[in-house]
XYZ file of N, CA, C and O in Angstrom:
504
model
N -10.243 -25.541 58.596
C -9.760 -24.038 58.364
C -8.085 -23.775 57.840
O -7.565 -24.818 58.126
N -7.669 -22.733 56.908
C -6.746 -23.186 55.897
C -5.932 -22.015 56.442
O -6.586 -20.724 56.522
N -4.610 -22.397 56.191
C -3.712 -21.076 56.957
C -3.008 -20.638 55.719
O -2.330 -21.869 55.262
N -2.609 -19.871 55.467
C -1.528 -19.305 53.849
C -0.629 -18.385 54.119
O -1.067 -17.607 55.086
N 0.390 -18.250 53.776
C 1.442 -17.125 53.814
C 0.659 -16.185 53.437
O 0.281 -15.985 51.586
N 0.804 -14.751 53.556
C 0.975 -14.020 52.735
C 2.062 -14.037 52.172
O 3.162 -14.291 51.965
N 1.632 -13.200 50.403
C 2.603 -13.621 49.312
C 3.787 -12.510 49.496
O 4.907 -13.545 49.076
N 3.651 -11.587 50.401
C 5.490 -11.409 50.581
C 6.141 -12.466 51.157
O 7.187 -12.029 51.908
N 5.380 -13.554 52.279
C 6.283 -14.439 53.131
C 6.466 -15.921 52.589
O 6.588 -16.994 53.086
N 5.710 -15.690 51.794
C 6.042 -17.079 50.884
C 7.426 -17.631 50.052
O 7.881 -17.166 50.214
N 7.204 -19.234 51.160
C 8.947 -19.627 50.945
C 9.364 -20.090 49.389
O 8.576 -20.150 48.407
N 10.537 -19.733 49.752
C 11.343 -19.648 47.965
C 11.760 -21.311 47.960
O 12.232 -21.938 48.791
N 11.174 -22.292 47.164
C 11.351 -23.484 47.702
C 13.254 -24.361 47.269
O 13.522 -24.705 47.629
N 13.450 -23.282 46.306
C 15.297 -23.220 46.149
C 15.850 -22.712 47.451
O 16.881 -23.648 47.745
N 15.667 -22.114 48.221
C 16.418 -21.511 49.618
C 15.547 -22.337 50.986
O 16.483 -22.391 51.584
N 14.760 -22.746 50.892
C 13.983 -23.327 52.181
C 12.932 -24.373 51.760
O 12.028 -24.011 51.232
N 13.003 -24.914 53.294
C 11.888 -26.045 52.992
C 10.531 -25.030 53.474
O 10.636 -24.167 54.476
N 9.290 -25.561 53.842
C 8.367 -25.578 53.639
C 8.348 -24.898 55.404
O 7.551 -24.051 55.907
N 8.525 -26.122 56.323
C 8.787 -25.954 57.761
C 9.452 -24.075 58.400
O 9.187 -24.343 59.204
N 10.767 -24.716 57.553
C 11.308 -23.413 57.517
C 10.724 -21.897 58.094
O 11.494 -21.321 58.356
N 10.503 -21.960 56.501
C 9.742 -21.038 56.134
C 8.506 -20.261 56.926
O 8.605 -19.226 57.282
N 7.620 -22.233 57.265
C 6.850 -21.435 58.405
C 7.063 -20.922 59.851
O 6.294 -20.578 60.706
N 8.333 -21.504 59.925
C 8.959 -21.107 61.498
C 9.863 -19.809 61.854
O 9.172 -19.105 62.857
N 9.788 -19.509 61.085
C 10.488 -18.234 60.566
C 9.209 -17.246 60.718
O 8.804 -16.155 61.357
N 7.646 -17.537 59.676
C 6.876 -16.705 60.162
C 6.095 -16.803 61.236
O 6.002 -16.061 61.744
N 6.329 -18.085 61.905
C 5.764 -18.123 63.158
C 6.307 -17.170 64.106
O 5.961 -16.572 65.336
N 7.851 -17.361 64.108
C 8.552 -15.909 64.833
C 8.537 -15.051 64.597
O 8.454 -14.325 65.768
N 8.176 -14.279 63.777
C 7.715 -12.494 63.492
C 6.625 -12.777 64.046
O 6.278 -11.763 64.327
N 5.744 -13.912 64.057
C 4.359 -13.512 64.507
C 3.723 -13.692 65.848
O 2.908 -13.009 66.511
N 5.024 -14.424 66.871
C 4.785 -14.418 67.946
C 4.636 -12.819 68.802
O 3.800 -13.319 69.776
N 5.724 -12.172 68.553
C 5.391 -10.713 69.140
C 4.375 -9.622 68.511
O 4.766 -8.584 68.859
N 3.915 -10.059 66.937
C 3.173 -9.179 66.560
C 1.371 -8.636 67.126
O 1.324 -9.324 68.162
N 1.082 -7.670 67.615
C 0.074 -6.782 67.644
C -1.146 -8.585 67.039
O -0.838 -8.599 65.752
N -1.846 -8.131 68.249
C -2.863 -10.121 67.854
C -3.727 -8.763 66.423
O -4.721 -10.474 66.046
N -4.098 -8.055 66.469
C -5.061 -7.576 65.426
C -4.146 -7.827 63.733
O -4.561 -7.484 62.915
N -2.913 -7.921 63.857
C -2.076 -8.365 62.467
C -2.263 -9.447 61.744
O -2.088 -9.291 60.979
N -2.661 -10.507 62.363
C -2.335 -11.837 62.480
C -3.238 -13.345 63.153
O -2.933 -12.729 65.100
N -3.852 -13.558 62.969
C -4.181 -14.972 63.559
C -3.201 -15.448 64.716
O -3.299 -15.812 65.689
N -2.330 -16.118 63.999
C -0.717 -15.980 65.040
C -0.566 -15.642 66.585
O -0.332 -16.336 67.378
N -0.395 -14.520 65.514
C -0.284 -13.085 66.830
C -1.583 -13.197 67.918
O -1.293 -12.973 68.958
N -2.792 -13.603 67.518
C -3.951 -13.397 68.438
C -4.330 -14.551 69.340
O -4.199 -15.194 70.384
N -3.125 -16.249 68.841
C -3.155 -16.710 69.415
C -2.261 -16.875 70.373
O -2.086 -17.234 71.989
N -0.980 -16.256 70.276
C -0.083 -15.776 70.902
C -0.431 -15.063 72.282
O -0.233 -15.717 73.476
N -1.082 -14.099 71.833
C -1.879 -12.905 72.933
C -2.430 -13.991 73.627
O -2.589 -13.296 75.201
N -3.287 -14.615 73.367
C -4.416 -15.402 74.211
C -3.867 -16.763 75.093
O -4.180 -17.203 76.073
N -2.611 -16.953 74.841
C -1.941 -17.848 75.895
C -1.833 -19.242 75.022
O -2.881 -19.798 75.012
N -0.929 -19.940 76.062
C -0.775 -21.344 75.649
C -2.482 -22.284 76.005
O -2.205 -22.940 75.345
N -3.473 -21.387 76.671
C -4.472 -22.331 77.275
C -5.207 -22.637 75.681
O -5.828 -23.557 75.297
N -5.017 -21.578 75.483
C -6.182 -20.848 73.667
C -5.310 -21.723 72.845
O -6.108 -22.772 72.072
N -4.197 -21.725 72.734
C -3.562 -22.454 71.530
C -3.648 -24.478 71.938
O -3.350 -24.945 70.924
N -3.182 -24.554 73.368
C -3.649 -25.808 73.444
C -5.054 -26.391 73.004
O -5.363 -27.318 72.456
N -5.869 -25.995 73.008
C -7.440 -25.697 72.863
C -7.297 -26.173 70.942
O -8.378 -27.127 70.969
N -7.023 -25.281 70.649
C -7.285 -25.567 68.996
C -5.814 -26.382 68.670
O -6.586 -27.422 67.443
N -5.339 -27.309 69.259
C -4.663 -28.241 69.045
C -5.321 -29.688 69.056
O -5.529 -30.588 68.139
N -6.046 -29.446 70.379
C -6.995 -30.462 70.769
C -7.976 -30.389 69.526
O -8.239 -31.761 69.458
N -8.797 -29.263 69.047
C -9.935 -29.339 68.562
C -9.570 -29.571 66.661
O -10.265 -30.710 66.221
N -8.176 -29.589 66.390
C -7.863 -29.813 65.440
C -7.257 -31.494 64.903
O -7.632 -32.114 64.447
N -6.649 -31.763 66.488
C -6.422 -33.119 66.671
C -7.758 -33.963 66.463
O -8.194 -35.214 65.795
N -9.107 -33.927 67.269
C -10.470 -34.256 67.185
C -10.635 -34.048 65.693
O -10.961 -35.166 65.003
N -10.620 -33.611 64.869
C -11.194 -32.736 63.582
C -10.510 -34.130 62.696
O -10.834 -34.830 61.919
N -9.242 -34.052 63.074
C -8.118 -35.588 61.916
C -8.466 -36.766 62.104
O -8.816 -37.430 61.130
N -9.279 -36.929 63.384
C -9.458 -37.954 64.030
C -10.659 -38.992 63.371
O -10.740 -39.680 62.716
N -11.917 -37.740 62.900
C -12.845 -37.410 62.092
C -12.952 -37.944 61.137
O -13.222 -38.491 59.898
N -11.688 -36.800 60.877
C -11.860 -36.755 58.800
C -10.873 -38.309 58.916
O -11.156 -38.948 57.566
N -9.628 -38.900 59.739
C -9.092 -40.225 59.195
C -10.557 -41.397 58.924
O -10.773 -42.360 57.955
N -11.212 -41.156 59.973
C -12.285 -42.273 59.548
C -13.331 -42.099 58.861
O -13.603 -43.468 58.083
N -13.758 -41.002 58.496
C -14.201 -41.012 57.157
C -13.744 -40.985 56.059
O -14.193 -41.603 54.833
N -12.102 -40.880 55.672
C -11.387 -40.980 54.852
C -10.969 -42.673 54.460
O -10.399 -42.848 53.153
N -11.193 -43.365 55.856
C -11.021 -44.669 55.684
C -12.010 -45.522 54.032
O -13.137 -46.007 54.268
N -11.369 -46.070 53.475
C -11.749 -46.546 52.829
C -13.152 -45.678 51.399
O -13.847 -46.143 50.957
N -12.510 -44.250 51.876
C -13.432 -43.320 51.402
C -13.033 -42.579 49.676
O -11.966 -43.171 49.155
N -13.680 -41.402 49.054
C -13.089 -41.447 47.902
C -12.460 -40.213 47.906
O -11.645 -39.631 49.256
N -11.814 -39.780 47.022
C -10.293 -38.706 47.321
C -10.831 -37.639 47.613
O -9.885 -36.751 48.115
N -12.195 -36.685 47.899
C -12.684 -35.788 48.116
C -12.380 -36.135 50.081
O -12.116 -35.351 50.428
N -12.573 -37.003 50.570
C -12.861 -37.082 52.236
C -11.341 -37.649 52.461
O -10.877 -36.695 53.303
N -10.689 -37.908 51.141
C -9.214 -38.199 51.526
C -8.455 -36.570 51.703
O -7.558 -36.545 52.492
N -8.906 -36.203 50.721
C -8.519 -34.566 50.576
C -8.769 -33.936 52.024
O -8.202 -33.063 52.335
N -9.801 -34.378 52.318
C -10.367 -33.548 53.907
C -9.239 -33.478 55.373
O -8.843 -32.911 55.912
N -8.856 -35.230 54.813
C -8.111 -35.712 56.366
C -6.639 -35.046 55.859
O -6.067 -34.571 56.424
N -6.604 -34.426 54.477
C -4.826 -34.076 54.226
C -5.313 -32.242 54.853
O -4.062 -31.949 55.539
N -5.913 -32.014 54.758
C -6.403 -30.617 55.423
C -6.790 -30.101 56.609
O -6.092 -29.604 57.068
N -6.918 -31.246 57.198
C -7.507 -31.592 58.619
C -5.931 -31.965 59.233
O -5.840 -31.005 60.239
N -4.914 -32.888 59.044
C -3.637 -32.693 59.478
C -3.096 -31.648 59.194
O -2.232 -31.235 60.041
N -2.958 -31.203 58.002
C -2.269 -29.801 57.938
C -2.839 -28.469 58.968
O -1.234 -28.059 59.742
N -3.823 -28.544 59.505
C -4.280 -27.731 60.649
C -3.608 -28.098 62.073
O -3.230 -27.296 62.889
N -3.681 -29.426 62.158
C -3.269 -29.975 63.276
C -1.955 -29.529 63.395
O -0.989 -28.769 64.171
N -0.749 -29.981 62.282
C 0.585 -29.497 61.975
C 0.858 -28.170 62.333
O 1.678 -27.547 62.875
N -0.257 -27.521 61.747
C -0.048 -25.847 62.014
C -0.121 -25.360 63.505
O 0.658 -24.780 63.899
N -1.056 -25.714 63.970
C -1.221 -25.582 65.507
C -0.105 -26.380 66.292
O -0.037 -25.631 67.128
N 0.419 -27.393 66.135
C 1.185 -27.402 66.990
C 2.232 -27.216 66.543
O 3.521 -26.933 67.559
N 2.467 -26.663 65.625
C 4.065 -25.671 65.196
C 3.778 -25.023 66.365
O 4.977 -23.578 66.922
N 2.541 -23.932 66.177
C 2.653 -22.517 66.652
C 2.560 -22.978 68.278
O 3.015 -22.250 69.087
N 1.894 -23.831 68.823
C 2.437 -24.628 70.194
C 3.798 -24.623 70.674
O 4.227 -24.391 71.738
N 4.780 -24.961 70.000
C 5.758 -25.280 69.934
C 6.467 -23.992 69.716
O 7.215 -23.572 70.629
N 6.133 -23.198 68.758
C 6.599 -21.305 68.907
C 6.463 -20.922 70.186
O 7.342 -20.265 70.676
N 5.328 -20.724 70.569
C 4.947 -20.139 71.783
C 5.705 -20.575 73.039
O 6.419 -19.939 73.941
N 6.032 -22.200 72.801
C 7.225 -22.519 74.126
C 8.585 -22.489 73.577
O 9.419 -23.348 74.639
N 8.735 -21.784 72.708
C 10.376 -21.639 72.313
C 11.100 -22.362 71.787
O 12.197 -22.367 71.606
N 10.015 -23.207 71.414
C 10.956 -24.954 69.893
C 10.767 -24.229 68.599
O 9.393 -23.563 68.423
N 11.114 -25.875 67.909
C 10.368 -25.812 66.818
C 10.747 -26.861 66.204
O 10.987 -27.492 66.514
N 10.067 -26.790 64.737
C 10.073 -28.498 64.451
C 11.200 -29.024 64.114
O 11.264 -30.587 64.278
N 12.515 -28.295 64.410
C 14.180 -28.896 64.208
C 13.924 -29.726 65.397
O 14.462 -30.996 65.322
N 13.716 -28.947 65.899
C 13.279 -30.049 67.464
C 13.339 -31.424 67.645
O 13.427 -32.634 68.072
N 12.005 -31.566 67.064
C 11.217 -32.568 66.811
C 11.319 -33.721 65.697
O 11.752 -34.864 65.685
N 11.967 -32.839 64.495
C 12.991 -33.848 63.817
C 14.201 -34.455 64.293
O 14.373 -35.713 63.695
N 14.726 -33.816 65.161
C 15.865 -34.196 65.867
C 15.704 -35.751 66.819
O 16.669 -36.245 66.636
N 14.502 -35.421 67.480
C 13.748 -36.470 68.505
C 13.731 -37.169 67.614
O 13.992 -38.284 67.550
N 13.139 -37.182 66.603
C 12.935 -38.509 64.712
C 14.053 -39.379 65.190
O 13.816 -40.151 65.256
N 15.278 -38.457 64.151
C 16.328 -38.676 63.938
C 16.715 -39.797 65.153
O 17.723 -40.677 64.546
N 16.940 -39.361 66.168
C 17.559 -39.812 67.199
C 16.925 -40.981 67.266
O 17.398 -42.457 67.748
N 15.550 -41.355 66.868
C 14.724 -42.560 67.244
C 14.734 -43.835 65.884
O 14.437 -44.280 66.355
N 15.444 -43.359 64.920
C 16.001 -43.977 63.386
C 16.728 -45.019 64.606
O 17.936 -45.065 64.931
N 16.639 -46.697 64.138
C 17.235 -47.713 64.565
C 17.010 -48.515 65.487
O 17.916 -49.212 66.193
N 15.903 -47.040 66.435
C 15.882 -47.841 67.746
C 14.477 -48.518 67.833
O 13.270 -47.892 67.065
N 14.014 -49.661 67.988
C 13.022 -50.173 68.113
C 11.627 -49.541 68.541
O 12.036 -48.713 69.869
N 10.879 -49.408 68.409
C 9.732 -48.532 68.966
C 9.437 -49.198 70.624
O 8.961 -47.906 71.639
N 9.114 -50.348 70.570
C 8.824 -51.034 71.873
C 10.007 -50.256 73.242
O 9.759 -49.881 74.195
N 11.220 -50.726 72.456
C 12.512 -50.028 73.259
C 11.874 -48.648 73.782
O 12.756 -48.035 74.850
N 12.175 -47.746 72.570
C 11.997 -46.475 72.949
C 11.209 -45.822 73.681
O 11.360 -44.987 74.779
N 9.753 -46.565 73.711
C 8.424 -46.220 74.581
C 9.531 -46.605 75.844
O 8.984 -45.995 76.887
N 9.852 -47.875 76.157
C 9.986 -48.620 77.409
C 11.202 -47.360 77.972
O 11.040 -47.310 79.287
N 12.001 -47.126 77.113
C 13.120 -45.818 77.577
C 12.524 -44.490 78.457
O 12.951 -43.834 79.428
N 11.288 -44.273 77.752
C 10.525 -43.126 78.692
C 9.549 -42.962 79.454
O 9.536 -42.150 80.481
N 9.196 -44.438 79.528
C 8.429 -44.856 80.438
C 8.654 -46.054 81.475
O 7.750 -46.978 81.294
N 9.579 -46.052 81.417
C 10.017 -47.147 83.000
C 9.331 -47.511 83.826
O 7.979 -46.572 84.386
N 8.981 -48.854 83.865
C 7.749 -49.703 84.500
C 8.414 -50.039 86.095
O 9.852 -50.821 86.234
C-alpha cells in the first residue's frame, strides 16, 4: 500500500525533511473527520486498529526481506515499499500516542557510543 501526500501538503526539500513534513501532516489529520483521510480513519478506529496495521506491515516487510535476499531489483524495491509502509504506520502509531519521529531519533542519538549489549542490559536488568 502506498501513501502519498496530496500536492498541497508535499514537503519543501529546502525547508524541511520528509519526516518533519509527514509529522505535520499526521498531526493535522489526527483530529480530521474519518471520511477526509486514511490517517484520520485510523485515528478514529483507535490504537488497536493502528497496531493491527503496524503488525500487518511488519509481517509484509519480513516476507519481502526474505524474497529480496539474493533477489533482483524488483524484489528489493518491493522491500523498500513494504518498509515505507511499516515506517508510515509506525509514525501514525506514535502520532496517535502524542509522540513523534523526533522522540525516536533522540533515543537513537542517545545510544550512539553505547555498546548494543550494554544498552540492552540497561533496559532489561537480569
